mmCIF file of C-alpha atoms in Angstrom:
data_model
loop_
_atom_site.group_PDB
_atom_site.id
_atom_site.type_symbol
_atom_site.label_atom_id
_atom_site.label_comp_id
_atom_site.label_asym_id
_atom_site.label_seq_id
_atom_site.Cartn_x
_atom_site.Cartn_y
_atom_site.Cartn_z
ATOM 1 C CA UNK A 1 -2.874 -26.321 -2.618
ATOM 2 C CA UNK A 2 -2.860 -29.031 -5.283
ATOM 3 C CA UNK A 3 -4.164 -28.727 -8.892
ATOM 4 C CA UNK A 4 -4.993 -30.506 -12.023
ATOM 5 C CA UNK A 5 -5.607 -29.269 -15.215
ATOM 6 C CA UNK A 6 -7.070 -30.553 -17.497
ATOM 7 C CA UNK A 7 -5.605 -28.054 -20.838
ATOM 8 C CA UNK A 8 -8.976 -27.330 -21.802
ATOM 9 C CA UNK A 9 -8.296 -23.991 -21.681
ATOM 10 C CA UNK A 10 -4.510 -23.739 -22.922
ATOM 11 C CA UNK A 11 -5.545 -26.530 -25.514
ATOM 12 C CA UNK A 12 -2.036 -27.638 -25.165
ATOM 13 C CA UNK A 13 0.973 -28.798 -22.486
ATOM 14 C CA UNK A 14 3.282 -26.203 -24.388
ATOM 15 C CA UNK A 15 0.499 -23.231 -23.987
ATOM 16 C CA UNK A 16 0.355 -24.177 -20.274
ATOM 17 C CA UNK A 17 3.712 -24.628 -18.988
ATOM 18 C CA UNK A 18 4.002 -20.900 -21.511
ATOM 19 C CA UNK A 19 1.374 -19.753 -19.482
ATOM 20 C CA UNK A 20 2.779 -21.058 -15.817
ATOM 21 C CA UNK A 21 5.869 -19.310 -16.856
ATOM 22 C CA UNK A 22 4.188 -16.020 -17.197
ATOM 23 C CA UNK A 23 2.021 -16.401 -14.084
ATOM 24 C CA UNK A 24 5.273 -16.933 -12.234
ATOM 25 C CA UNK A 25 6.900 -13.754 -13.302
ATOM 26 C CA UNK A 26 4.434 -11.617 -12.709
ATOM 27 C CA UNK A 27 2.817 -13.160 -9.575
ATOM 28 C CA UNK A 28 5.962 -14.796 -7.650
ATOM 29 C CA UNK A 29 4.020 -14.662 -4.445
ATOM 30 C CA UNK A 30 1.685 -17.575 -5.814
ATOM 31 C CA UNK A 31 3.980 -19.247 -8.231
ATOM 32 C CA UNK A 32 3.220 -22.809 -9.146
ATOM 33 C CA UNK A 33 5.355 -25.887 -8.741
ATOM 34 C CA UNK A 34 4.988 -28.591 -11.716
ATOM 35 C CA UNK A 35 4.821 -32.107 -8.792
ATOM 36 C CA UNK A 36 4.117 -34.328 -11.451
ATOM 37 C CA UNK A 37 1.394 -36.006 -13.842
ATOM 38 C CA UNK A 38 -1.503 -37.737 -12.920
ATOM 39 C CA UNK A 39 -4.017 -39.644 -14.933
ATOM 40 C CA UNK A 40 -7.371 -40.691 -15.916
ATOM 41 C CA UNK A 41 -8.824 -43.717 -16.245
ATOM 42 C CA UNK A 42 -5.629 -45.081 -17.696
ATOM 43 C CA UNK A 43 -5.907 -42.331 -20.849
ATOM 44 C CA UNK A 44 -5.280 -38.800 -20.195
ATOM 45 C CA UNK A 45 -2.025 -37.177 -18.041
ATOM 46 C CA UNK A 46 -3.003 -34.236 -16.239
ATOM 47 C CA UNK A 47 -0.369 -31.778 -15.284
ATOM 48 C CA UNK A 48 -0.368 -31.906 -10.865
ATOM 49 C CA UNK A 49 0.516 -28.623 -10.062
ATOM 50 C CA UNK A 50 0.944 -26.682 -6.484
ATOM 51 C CA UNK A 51 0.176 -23.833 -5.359
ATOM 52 C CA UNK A 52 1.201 -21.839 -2.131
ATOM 53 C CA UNK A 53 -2.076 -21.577 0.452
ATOM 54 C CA UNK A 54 -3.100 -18.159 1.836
ATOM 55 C CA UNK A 55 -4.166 -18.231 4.983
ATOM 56 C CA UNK A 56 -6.830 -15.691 6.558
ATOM 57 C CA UNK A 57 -7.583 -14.414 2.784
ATOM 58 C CA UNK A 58 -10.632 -13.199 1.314
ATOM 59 C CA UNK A 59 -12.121 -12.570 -1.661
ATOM 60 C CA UNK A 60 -10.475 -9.274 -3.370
ATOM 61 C CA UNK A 61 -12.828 -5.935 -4.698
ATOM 62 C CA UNK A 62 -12.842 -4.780 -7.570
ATOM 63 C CA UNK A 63 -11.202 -1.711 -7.003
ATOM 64 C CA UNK A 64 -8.391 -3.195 -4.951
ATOM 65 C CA UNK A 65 -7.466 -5.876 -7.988
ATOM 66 C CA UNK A 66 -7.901 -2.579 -10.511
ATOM 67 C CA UNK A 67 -4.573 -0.867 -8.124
ATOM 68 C CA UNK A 68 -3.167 -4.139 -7.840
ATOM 69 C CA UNK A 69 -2.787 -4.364 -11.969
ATOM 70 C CA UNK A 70 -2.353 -0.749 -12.778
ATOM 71 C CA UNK A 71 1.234 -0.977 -9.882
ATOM 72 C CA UNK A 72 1.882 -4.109 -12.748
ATOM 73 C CA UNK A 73 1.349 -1.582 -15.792
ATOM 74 C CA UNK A 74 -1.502 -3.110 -16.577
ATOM 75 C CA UNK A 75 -4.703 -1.600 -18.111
ATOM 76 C CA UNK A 76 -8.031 -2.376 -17.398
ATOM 77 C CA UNK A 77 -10.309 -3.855 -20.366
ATOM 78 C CA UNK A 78 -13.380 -4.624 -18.898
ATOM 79 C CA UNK A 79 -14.302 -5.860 -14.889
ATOM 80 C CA UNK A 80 -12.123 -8.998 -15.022
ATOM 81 C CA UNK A 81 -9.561 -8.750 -18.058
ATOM 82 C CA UNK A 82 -6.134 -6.425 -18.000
ATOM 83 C CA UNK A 83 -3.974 -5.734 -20.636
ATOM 84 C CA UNK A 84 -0.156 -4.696 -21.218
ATOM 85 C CA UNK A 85 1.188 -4.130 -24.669
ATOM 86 C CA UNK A 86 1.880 -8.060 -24.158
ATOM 87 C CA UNK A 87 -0.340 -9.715 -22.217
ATOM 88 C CA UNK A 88 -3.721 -10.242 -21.633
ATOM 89 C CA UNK A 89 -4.734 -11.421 -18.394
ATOM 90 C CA UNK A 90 -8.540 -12.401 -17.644
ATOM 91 C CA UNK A 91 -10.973 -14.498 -15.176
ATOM 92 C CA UNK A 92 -9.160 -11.633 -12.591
ATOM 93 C CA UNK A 93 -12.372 -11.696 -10.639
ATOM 94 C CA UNK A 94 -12.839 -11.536 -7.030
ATOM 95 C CA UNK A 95 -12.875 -15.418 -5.742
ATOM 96 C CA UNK A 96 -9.407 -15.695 -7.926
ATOM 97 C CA UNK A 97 -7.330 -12.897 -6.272
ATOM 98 C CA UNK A 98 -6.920 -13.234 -2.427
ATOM 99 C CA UNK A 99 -6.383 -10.454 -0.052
ATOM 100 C CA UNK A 100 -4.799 -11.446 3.256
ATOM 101 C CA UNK A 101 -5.290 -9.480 6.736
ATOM 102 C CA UNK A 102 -2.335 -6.711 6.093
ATOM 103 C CA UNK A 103 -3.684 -5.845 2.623
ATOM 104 C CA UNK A 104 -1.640 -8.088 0.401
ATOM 105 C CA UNK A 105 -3.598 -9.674 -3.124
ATOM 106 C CA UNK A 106 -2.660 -12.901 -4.521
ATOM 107 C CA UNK A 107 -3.744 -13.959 -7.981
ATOM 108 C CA UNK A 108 -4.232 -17.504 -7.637
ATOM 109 C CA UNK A 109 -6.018 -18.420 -10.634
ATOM 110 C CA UNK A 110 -5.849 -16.441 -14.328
ATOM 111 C CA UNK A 111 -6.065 -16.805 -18.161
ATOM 112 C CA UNK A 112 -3.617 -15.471 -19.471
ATOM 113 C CA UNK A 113 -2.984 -15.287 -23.189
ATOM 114 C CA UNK A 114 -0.594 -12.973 -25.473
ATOM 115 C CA UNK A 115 -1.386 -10.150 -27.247
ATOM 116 C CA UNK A 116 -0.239 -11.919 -30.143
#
C-alpha cells in the first residue's frame, strides 16, 4: 500500500520520520518504507511512503485493540488513545487496526506523539 502525507498532522518532516521511527518499533509487522518524495503542483514534496497490505483483514473491536495495547504496556485513555509513560498513541480506532483470519491486529494508521 502506498501513502502520502501531507505533515499536516506532524507539522514537520523531522516530527514524521520521529514518528515513522516509533511506529516501526512498536508495530514491525506494518512498518513503513520511506520510497521517495512526490509533489504538488510543482510546490510542495510529500513524503511517498509504503506500507505492507493485509490480506483477508477486517476491521478490529474495541476490545481486541484494548488486549492488543495492554500485551504493549500500554494503558487505555479513552476509546481510541493509549498511553505508556512515553508515548501517546491515538486515532487507534477500528478501520486503522486490521485483524486477519488467525487473529493477528495490525495498526496501520496512528498518531502518535510523546508524552513530552
Amino acid at each position: 500500500v502506498y501513502k502520502t502525507n501531507n505533515l499536516s498532522h506532524p507539522g514537520s518532516y523531522y516530527k514524521l520520520f520521529r514518528r515513522l521511527l516509533v511506529h516501526n518499533e512498536l508495530f514491525p509487522q506494518t512498518a513503513y518504507v520511506l520510497v521517495g518524495f512526490t509533489g504538488y503542483k510543482g510546490r510542495t514534496l510529500y513524503p511517498l511512503l509504503a506500507q505492507r497490505y493485509i490480506e483477508n483483514a477486517e476491521s478490529a473491536e474495541l476490545a481486541d485493540i484494548e488486549k492488543y495495547m495492554r500485551s504493549l504496556g500500554f494503558l487505555k485513555v479513552d476509546d481510541w488513545t493509549y498511553q505508556n509513560t512515553d508515548i501517546i498513541i491515538s486515532d487507534l480506532k477500528p478501520k486503522n487496526v486490521l485483524k486477519d483470519s488467525d487473529g493477528d491486529l495490525y495498526v496501520i494508521d496512528a498518531e502518535i506523539k510523546s508524552v513530552y
